mmCIF file of C-alpha atoms in Angstrom:
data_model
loop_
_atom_site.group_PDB
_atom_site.id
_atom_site.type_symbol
_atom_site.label_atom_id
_atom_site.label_comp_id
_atom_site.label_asym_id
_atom_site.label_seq_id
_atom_site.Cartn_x
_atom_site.Cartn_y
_atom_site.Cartn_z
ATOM 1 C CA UNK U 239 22.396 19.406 8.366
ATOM 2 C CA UNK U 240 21.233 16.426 10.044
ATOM 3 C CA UNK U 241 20.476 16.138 13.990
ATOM 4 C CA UNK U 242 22.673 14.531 16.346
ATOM 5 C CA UNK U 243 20.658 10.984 17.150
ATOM 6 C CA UNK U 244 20.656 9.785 20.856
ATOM 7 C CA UNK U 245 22.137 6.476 21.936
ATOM 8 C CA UNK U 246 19.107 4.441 23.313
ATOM 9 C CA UNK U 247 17.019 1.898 21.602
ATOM 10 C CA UNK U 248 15.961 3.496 19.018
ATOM 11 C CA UNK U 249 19.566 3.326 16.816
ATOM 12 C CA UNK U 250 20.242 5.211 13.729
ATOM 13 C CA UNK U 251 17.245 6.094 11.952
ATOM 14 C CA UNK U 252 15.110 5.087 9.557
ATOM 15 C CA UNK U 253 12.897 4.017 12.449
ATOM 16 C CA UNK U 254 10.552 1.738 11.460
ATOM 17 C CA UNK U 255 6.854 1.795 13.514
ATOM 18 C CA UNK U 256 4.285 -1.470 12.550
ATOM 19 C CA UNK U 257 0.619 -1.436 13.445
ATOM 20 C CA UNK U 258 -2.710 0.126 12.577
ATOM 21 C CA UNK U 259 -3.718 3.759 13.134
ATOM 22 C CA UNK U 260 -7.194 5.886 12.884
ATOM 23 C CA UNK U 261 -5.969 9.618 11.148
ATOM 24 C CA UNK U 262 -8.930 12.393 11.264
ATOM 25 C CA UNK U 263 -9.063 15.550 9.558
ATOM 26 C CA UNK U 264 -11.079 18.227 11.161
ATOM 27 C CA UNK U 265 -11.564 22.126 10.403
ATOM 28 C CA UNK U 266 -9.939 23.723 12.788
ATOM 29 C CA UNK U 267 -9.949 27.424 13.470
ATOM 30 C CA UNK U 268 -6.757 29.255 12.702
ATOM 31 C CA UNK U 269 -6.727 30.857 15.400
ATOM 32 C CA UNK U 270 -6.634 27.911 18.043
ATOM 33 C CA UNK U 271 -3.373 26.726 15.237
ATOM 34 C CA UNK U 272 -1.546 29.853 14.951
ATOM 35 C CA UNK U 273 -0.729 29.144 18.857
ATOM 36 C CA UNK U 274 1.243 26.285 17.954
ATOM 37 C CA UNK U 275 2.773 27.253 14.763
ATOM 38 C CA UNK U 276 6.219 29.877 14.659
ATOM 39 C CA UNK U 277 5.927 32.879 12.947
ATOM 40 C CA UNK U 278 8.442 31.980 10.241
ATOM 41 C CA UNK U 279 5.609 29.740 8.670
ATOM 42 C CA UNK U 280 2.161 30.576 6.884
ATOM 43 C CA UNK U 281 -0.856 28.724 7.932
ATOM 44 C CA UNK U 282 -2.521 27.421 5.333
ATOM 45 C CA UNK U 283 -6.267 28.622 6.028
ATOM 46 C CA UNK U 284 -9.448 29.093 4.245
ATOM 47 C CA UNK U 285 -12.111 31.388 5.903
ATOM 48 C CA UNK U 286 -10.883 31.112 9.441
ATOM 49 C CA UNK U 287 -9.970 27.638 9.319
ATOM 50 C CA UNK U 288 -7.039 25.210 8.688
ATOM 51 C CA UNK U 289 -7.179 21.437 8.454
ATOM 52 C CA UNK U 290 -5.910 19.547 11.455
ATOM 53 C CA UNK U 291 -6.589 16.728 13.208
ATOM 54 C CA UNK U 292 -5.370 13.593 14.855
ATOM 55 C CA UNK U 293 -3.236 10.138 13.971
ATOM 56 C CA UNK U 294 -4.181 7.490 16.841
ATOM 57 C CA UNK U 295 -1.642 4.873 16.487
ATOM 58 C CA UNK U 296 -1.018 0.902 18.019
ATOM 59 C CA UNK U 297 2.293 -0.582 17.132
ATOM 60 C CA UNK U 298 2.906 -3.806 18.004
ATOM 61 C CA UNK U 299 6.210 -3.552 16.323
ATOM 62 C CA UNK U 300 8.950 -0.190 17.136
ATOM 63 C CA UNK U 301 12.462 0.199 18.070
ATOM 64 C CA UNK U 302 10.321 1.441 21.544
ATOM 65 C CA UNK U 303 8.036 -2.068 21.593
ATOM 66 C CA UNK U 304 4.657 -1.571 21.536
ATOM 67 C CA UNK U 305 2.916 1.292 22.959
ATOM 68 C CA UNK U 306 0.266 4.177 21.793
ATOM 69 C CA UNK U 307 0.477 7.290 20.374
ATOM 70 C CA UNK U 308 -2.145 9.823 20.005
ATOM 71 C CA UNK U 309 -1.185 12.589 17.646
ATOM 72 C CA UNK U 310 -2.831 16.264 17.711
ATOM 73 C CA UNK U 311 -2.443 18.162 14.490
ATOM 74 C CA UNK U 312 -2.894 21.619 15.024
ATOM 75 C CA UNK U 313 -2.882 22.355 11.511
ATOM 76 C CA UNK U 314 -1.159 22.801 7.555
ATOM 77 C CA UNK U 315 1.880 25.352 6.909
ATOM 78 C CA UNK U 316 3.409 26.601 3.886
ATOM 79 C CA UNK U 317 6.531 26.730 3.527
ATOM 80 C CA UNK U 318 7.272 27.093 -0.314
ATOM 81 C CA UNK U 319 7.748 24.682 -1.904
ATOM 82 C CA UNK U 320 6.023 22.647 0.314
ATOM 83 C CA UNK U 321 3.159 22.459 2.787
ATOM 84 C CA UNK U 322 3.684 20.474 5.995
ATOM 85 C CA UNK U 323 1.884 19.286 9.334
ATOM 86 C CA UNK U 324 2.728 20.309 12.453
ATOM 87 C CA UNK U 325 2.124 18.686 15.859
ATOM 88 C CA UNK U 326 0.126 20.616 18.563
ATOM 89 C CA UNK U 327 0.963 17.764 20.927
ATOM 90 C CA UNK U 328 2.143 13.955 20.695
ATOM 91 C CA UNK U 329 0.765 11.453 23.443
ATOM 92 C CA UNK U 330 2.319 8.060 24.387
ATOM 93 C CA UNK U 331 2.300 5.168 26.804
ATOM 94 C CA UNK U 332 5.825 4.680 26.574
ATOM 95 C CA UNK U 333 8.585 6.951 28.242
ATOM 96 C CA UNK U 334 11.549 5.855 25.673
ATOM 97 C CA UNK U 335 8.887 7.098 22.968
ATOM 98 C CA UNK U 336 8.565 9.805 24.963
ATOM 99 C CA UNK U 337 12.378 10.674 25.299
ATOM 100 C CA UNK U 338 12.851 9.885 21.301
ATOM 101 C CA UNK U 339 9.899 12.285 20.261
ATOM 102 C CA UNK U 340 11.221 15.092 22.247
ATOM 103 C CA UNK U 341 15.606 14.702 22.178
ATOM 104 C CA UNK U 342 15.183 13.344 18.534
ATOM 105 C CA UNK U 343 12.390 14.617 16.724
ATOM 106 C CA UNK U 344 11.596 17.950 18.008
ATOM 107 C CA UNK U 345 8.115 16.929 19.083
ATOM 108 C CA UNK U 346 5.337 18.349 21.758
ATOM 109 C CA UNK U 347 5.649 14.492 23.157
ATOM 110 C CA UNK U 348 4.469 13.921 26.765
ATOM 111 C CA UNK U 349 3.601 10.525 28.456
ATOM 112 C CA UNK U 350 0.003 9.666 28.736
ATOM 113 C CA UNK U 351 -2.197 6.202 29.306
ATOM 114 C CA UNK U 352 -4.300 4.665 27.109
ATOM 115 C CA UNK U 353 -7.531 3.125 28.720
ATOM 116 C CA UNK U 354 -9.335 1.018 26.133
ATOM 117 C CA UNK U 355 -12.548 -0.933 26.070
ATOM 118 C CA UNK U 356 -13.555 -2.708 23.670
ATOM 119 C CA UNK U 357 -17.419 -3.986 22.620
ATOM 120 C CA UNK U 358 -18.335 -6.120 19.987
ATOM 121 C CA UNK U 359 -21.058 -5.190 17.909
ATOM 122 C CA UNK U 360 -22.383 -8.459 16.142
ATOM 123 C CA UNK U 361 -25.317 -7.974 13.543
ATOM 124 C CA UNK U 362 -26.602 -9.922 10.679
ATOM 125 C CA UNK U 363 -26.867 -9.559 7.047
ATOM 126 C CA UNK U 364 -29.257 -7.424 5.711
ATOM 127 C CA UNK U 365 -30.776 -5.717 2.640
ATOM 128 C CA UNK U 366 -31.094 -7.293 -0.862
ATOM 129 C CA UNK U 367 -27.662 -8.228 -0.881
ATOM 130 C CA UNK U 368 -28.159 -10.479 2.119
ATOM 131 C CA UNK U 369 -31.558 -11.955 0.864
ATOM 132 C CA UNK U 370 -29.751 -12.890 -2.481
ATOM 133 C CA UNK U 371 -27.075 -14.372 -0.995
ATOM 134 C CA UNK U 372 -29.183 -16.407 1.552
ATOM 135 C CA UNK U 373 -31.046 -17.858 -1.595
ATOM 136 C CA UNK U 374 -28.036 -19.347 -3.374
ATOM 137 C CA UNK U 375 -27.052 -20.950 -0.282
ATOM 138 C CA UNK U 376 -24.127 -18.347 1.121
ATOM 139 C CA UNK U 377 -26.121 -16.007 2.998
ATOM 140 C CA UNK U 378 -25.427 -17.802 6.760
ATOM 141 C CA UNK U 379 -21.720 -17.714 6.017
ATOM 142 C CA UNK U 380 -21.878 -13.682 6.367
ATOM 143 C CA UNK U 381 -22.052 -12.552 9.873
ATOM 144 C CA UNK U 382 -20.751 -8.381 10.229
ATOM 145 C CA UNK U 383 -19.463 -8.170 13.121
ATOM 146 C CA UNK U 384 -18.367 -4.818 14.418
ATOM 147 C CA UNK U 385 -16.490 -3.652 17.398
ATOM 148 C CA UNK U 386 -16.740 0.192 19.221
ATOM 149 C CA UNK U 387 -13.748 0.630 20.546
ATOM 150 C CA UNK U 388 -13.208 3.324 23.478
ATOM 151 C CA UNK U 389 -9.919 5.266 24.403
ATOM 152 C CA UNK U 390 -9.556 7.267 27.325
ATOM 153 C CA UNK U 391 -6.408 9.585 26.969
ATOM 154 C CA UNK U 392 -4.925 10.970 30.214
ATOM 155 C CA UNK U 393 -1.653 13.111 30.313
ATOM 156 C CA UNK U 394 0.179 12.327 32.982
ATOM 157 C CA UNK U 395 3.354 14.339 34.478
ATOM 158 C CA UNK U 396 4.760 13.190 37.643
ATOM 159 C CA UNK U 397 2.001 12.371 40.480
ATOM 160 C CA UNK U 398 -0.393 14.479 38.341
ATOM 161 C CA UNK U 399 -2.635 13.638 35.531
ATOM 162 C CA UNK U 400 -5.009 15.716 33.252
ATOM 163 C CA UNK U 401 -7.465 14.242 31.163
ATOM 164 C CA UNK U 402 -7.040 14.935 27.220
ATOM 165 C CA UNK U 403 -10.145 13.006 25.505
ATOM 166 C CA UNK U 404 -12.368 10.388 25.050
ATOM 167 C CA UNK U 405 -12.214 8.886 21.719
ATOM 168 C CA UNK U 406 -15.060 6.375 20.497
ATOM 169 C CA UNK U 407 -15.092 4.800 17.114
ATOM 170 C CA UNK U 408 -16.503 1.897 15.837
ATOM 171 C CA UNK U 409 -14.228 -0.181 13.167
ATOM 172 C CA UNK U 410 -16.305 -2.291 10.944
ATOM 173 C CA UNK U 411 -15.163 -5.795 10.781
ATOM 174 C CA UNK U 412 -16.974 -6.999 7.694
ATOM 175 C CA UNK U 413 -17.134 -4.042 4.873
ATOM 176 C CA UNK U 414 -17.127 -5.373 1.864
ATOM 177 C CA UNK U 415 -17.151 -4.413 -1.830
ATOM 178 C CA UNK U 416 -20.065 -5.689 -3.777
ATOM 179 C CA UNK U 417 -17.487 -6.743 -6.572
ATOM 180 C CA UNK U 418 -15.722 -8.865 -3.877
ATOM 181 C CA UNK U 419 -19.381 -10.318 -2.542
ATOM 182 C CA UNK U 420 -20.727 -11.132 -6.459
ATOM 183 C CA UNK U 421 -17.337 -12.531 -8.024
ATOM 184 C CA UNK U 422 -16.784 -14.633 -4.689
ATOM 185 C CA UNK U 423 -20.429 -15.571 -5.119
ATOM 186 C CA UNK U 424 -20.104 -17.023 -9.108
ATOM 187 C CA UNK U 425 -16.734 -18.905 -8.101
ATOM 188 C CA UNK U 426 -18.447 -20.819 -5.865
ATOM 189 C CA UNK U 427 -21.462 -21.358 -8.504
ATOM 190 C CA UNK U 428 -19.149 -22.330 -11.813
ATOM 191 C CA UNK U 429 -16.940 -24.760 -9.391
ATOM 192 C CA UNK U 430 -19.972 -26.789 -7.625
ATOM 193 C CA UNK U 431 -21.578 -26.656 -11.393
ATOM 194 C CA UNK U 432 -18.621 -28.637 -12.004
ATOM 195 C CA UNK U 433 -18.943 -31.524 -10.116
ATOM 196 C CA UNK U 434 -16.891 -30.317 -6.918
ATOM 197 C CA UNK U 435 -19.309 -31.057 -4.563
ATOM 198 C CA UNK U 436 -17.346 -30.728 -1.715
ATOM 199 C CA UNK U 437 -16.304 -26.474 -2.388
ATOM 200 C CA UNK U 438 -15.241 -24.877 0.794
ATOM 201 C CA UNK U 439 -17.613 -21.649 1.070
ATOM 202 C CA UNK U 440 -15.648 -18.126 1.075
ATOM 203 C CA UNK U 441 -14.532 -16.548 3.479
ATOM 204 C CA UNK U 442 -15.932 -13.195 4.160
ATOM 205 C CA UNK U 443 -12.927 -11.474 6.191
ATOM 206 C CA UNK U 444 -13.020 -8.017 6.476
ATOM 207 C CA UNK U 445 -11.924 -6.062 3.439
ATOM 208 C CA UNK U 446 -8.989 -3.909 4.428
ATOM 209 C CA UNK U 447 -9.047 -1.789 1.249
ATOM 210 C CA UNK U 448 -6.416 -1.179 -1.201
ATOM 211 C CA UNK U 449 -2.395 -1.000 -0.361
ATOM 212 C CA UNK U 450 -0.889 2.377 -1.176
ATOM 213 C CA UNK U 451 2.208 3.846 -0.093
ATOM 214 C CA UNK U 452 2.651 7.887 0.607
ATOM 215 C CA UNK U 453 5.341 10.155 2.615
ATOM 216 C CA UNK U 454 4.419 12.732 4.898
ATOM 217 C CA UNK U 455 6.317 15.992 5.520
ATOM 218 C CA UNK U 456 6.070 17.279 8.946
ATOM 219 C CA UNK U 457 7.867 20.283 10.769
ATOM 220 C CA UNK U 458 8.754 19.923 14.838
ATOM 221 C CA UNK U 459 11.273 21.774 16.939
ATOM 222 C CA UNK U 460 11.431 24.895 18.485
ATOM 223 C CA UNK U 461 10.166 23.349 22.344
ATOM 224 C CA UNK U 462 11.955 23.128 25.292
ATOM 225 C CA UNK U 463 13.600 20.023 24.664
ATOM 226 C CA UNK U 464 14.665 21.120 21.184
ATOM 227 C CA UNK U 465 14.750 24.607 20.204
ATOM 228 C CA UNK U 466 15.704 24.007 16.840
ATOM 229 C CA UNK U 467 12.986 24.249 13.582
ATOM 230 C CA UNK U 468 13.022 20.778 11.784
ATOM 231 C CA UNK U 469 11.754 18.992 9.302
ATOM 232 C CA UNK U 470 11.158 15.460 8.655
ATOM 233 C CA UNK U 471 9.070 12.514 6.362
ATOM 234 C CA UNK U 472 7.409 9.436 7.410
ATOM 235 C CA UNK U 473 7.145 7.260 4.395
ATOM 236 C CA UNK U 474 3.845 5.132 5.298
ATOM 237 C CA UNK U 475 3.012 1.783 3.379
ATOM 238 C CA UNK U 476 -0.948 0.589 4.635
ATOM 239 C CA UNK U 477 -3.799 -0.336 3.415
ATOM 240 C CA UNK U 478 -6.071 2.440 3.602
ATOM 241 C CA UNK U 479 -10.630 2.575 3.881
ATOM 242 C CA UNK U 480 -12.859 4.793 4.961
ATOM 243 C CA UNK U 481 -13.922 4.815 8.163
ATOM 244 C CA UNK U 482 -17.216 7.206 10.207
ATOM 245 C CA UNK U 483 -15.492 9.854 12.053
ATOM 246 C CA UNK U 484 -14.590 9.159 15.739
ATOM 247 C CA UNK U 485 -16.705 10.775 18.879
ATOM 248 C CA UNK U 486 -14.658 13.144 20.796
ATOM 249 C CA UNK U 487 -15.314 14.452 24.362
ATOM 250 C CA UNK U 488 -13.072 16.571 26.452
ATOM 251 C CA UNK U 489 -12.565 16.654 29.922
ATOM 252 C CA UNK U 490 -15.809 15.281 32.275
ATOM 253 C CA UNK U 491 -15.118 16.994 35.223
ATOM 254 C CA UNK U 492 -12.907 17.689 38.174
ATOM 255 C CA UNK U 493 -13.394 13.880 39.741
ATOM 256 C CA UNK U 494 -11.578 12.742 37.534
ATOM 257 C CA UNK U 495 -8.473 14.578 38.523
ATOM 258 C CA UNK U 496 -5.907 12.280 41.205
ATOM 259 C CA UNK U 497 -5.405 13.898 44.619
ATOM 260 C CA UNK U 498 -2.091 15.939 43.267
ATOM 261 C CA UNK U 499 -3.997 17.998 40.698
ATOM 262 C CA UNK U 500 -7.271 18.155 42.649
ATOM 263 C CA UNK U 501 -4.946 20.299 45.725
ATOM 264 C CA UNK U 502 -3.685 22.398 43.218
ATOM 265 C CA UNK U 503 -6.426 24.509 41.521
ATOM 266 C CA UNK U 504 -9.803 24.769 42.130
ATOM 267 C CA UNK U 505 -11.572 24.756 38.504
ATOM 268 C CA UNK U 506 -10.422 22.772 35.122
ATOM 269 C CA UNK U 507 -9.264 25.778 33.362
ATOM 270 C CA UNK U 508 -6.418 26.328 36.249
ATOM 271 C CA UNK U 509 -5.505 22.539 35.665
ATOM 272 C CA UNK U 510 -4.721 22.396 32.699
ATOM 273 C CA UNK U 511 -2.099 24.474 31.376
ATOM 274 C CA UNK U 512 -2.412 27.048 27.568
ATOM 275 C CA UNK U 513 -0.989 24.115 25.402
ATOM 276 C CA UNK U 514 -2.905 21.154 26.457
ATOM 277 C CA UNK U 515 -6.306 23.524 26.430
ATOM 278 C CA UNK U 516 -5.513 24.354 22.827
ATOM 279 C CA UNK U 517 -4.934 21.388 22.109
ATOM 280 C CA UNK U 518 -8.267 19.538 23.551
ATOM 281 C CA UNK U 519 -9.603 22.686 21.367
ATOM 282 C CA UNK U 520 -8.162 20.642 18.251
ATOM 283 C CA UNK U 521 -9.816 17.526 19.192
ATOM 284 C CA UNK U 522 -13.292 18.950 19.757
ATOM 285 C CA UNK U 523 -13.013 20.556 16.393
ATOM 286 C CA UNK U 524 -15.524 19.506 13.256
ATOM 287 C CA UNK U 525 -14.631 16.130 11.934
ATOM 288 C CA UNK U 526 -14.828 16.199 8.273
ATOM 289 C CA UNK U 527 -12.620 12.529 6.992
ATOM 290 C CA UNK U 528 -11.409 9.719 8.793
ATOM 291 C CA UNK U 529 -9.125 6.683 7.155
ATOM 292 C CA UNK U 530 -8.076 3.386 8.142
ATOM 293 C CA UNK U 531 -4.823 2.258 8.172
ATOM 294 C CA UNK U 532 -4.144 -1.130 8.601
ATOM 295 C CA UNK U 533 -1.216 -3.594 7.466
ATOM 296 C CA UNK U 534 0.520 0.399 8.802
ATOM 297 C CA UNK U 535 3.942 0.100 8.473
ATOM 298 C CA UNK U 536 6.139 3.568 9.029
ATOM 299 C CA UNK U 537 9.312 4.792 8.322
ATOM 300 C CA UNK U 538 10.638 7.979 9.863
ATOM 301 C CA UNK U 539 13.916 9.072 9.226
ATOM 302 C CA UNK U 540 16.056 11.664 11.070
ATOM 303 C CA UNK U 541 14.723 15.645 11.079
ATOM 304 C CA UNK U 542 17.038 17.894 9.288
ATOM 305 C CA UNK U 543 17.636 21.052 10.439
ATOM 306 C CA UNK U 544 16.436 24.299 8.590
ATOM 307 C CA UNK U 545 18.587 27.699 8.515
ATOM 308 C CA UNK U 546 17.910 30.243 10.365
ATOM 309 C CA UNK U 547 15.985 27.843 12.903
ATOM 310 C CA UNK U 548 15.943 29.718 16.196
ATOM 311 C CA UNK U 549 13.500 32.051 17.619
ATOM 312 C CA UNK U 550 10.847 32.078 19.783
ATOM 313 C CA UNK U 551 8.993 29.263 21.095
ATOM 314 C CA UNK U 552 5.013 28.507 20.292
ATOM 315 C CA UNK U 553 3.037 27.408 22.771
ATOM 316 C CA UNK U 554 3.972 24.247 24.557
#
């Protein structure tokens, strides 16, 4: 049965999301993701833990226009014959995003801002690889540059605003296979053995790794907005590297905090409500993979709604 879609910008689904993304896997305790998930669903755990994580997305391109989204995965159910993520919270710079992830797709969504800076990184060539390549003559054409990028994520809700995270990560703008480096290397040999004297010297642009194409199950529902179970797919098309795992911090401290919260409550646990702790709780958790995914381009079509949906809510 499929769910009634609203009439705003987003249209009749599939909804189609272009950009890049960072997705983490941690090891997160099943205890922390049982708070999330309903009890109709299994958690799929190993010794106390269940993998989770988070999907930080930029689209330049969505039925919304561009915004953020920061996307806490509490953790893996089963629900035969399939095992599916679910969403412990979904954070975006973009209240029609906002709107769509809670009306449409069941989801934990709440508006948030994005702070970014940005630092570039630059460093040279090293290493035998760099020495060879500086004797044939290609060496000064290779400069890695890499930038650390910095996201501050605050929730915000009315005049009030929590801090989630901090999330620092440093994308590398010059990894390169060695294949790529030596067969880029002997092209340029054979063709000025030749006699073309005047061969324009490669390129080194960052190597985005290989395109693949996958689809995602996820579960949502059962909030406030939606009390229904779902399920729906994102069918992702990107090209996909390995990346070091992000640094995560939580909340600094109370100064932080505008003039609404800091009247309310007089410690950080009091400000910040079960849900969003837990879900902080997620982030901290032990990074174990992170991925690239640039050239992202999503698909999401429209949750379906499972028997039997209705019972009582997780955590929020």
């Amino acid at each position: 049965m499929g769910l009634e879609e609203t009439k705003s910008c987003y249209g009749r689904s599939p909804w189609i999301f272009k950009g890049s993304a960072l997705y983490q896997l941690h090891l997160v305790k099943a205890e922390t993701a049982r708070a999330f998930i309903p009890k109709k669903f299994r958690l799929v755990e190993a010794f106390g833990y269940t993998l989770g994580g988070f999907f930080l997305a930029n689209y330049d391109d969505s039925p919304a226009g561009v915004f953020d989204e920061l996307v806490v995965i509490a953790g893996i159910v089963w629900n035969p014959p399939t095992s599916c993520a679910w969403a412990a919270r979904v954070l975006v710079n973009n209240e029609e995003a906002c709107h769509h992830g809670r009306k449409d797709v069941g989801l934990p969504s709440q508006v948030a801002r994005f702070s970014k800076r940005i630092t570039p990184v630059p460093r040279q060539t090293k290493g035998k690889i760099g020495g060879f390549l500086n004797m044939i003559g290609v060496g000064n054409t290779i400069c890695h540059s890499k930038d650390c990028i910095d996201v501050q994520v605050t929730e915000v809700v009315g005049p009030a605003s929590s801090d989630i995270c901090n999330i620092k990560f440093i994308t590398d703008g010059e990894v390169m296979l060695l294949i790529v480096l030596i067969s880029s290397v002997f092209r340029l040999i054979f063709l000025e053995q030749r006699g073309f004297t005047k061969v324009t010297r490669p390129k080194f642009n960052k190597w985005m790794g290989p395109l693949i194409t996958m689809s995602l199950p996820s579960f949502s529902g059962q909030t406030e907005y939606n009390p229904n179970l779902l399920k729906y797919s994102c069918r992702i098309a990107c090209r996909v590297r390995g990346a070091k795992p992000a640094k995560i911090s939580g909340p600094s401290s109370l100064k932080d905090r505008n003039s609404a919260s800091k009247t309310a409550d007089s410690t950080a646990e009091q400000l910040l409500d079960k849900g969003r702790s837990l879900s902080i709780s997620v982030m901290l958790s032990k990074p174990i993979l992170a991925l690239e995914f640039n050239c992202l381009e999503m698909q999401v079509e429209a949750p379906t709604i499972l028997p039997n949906s209705t019972s009582s809510l997780p955590v929020a």
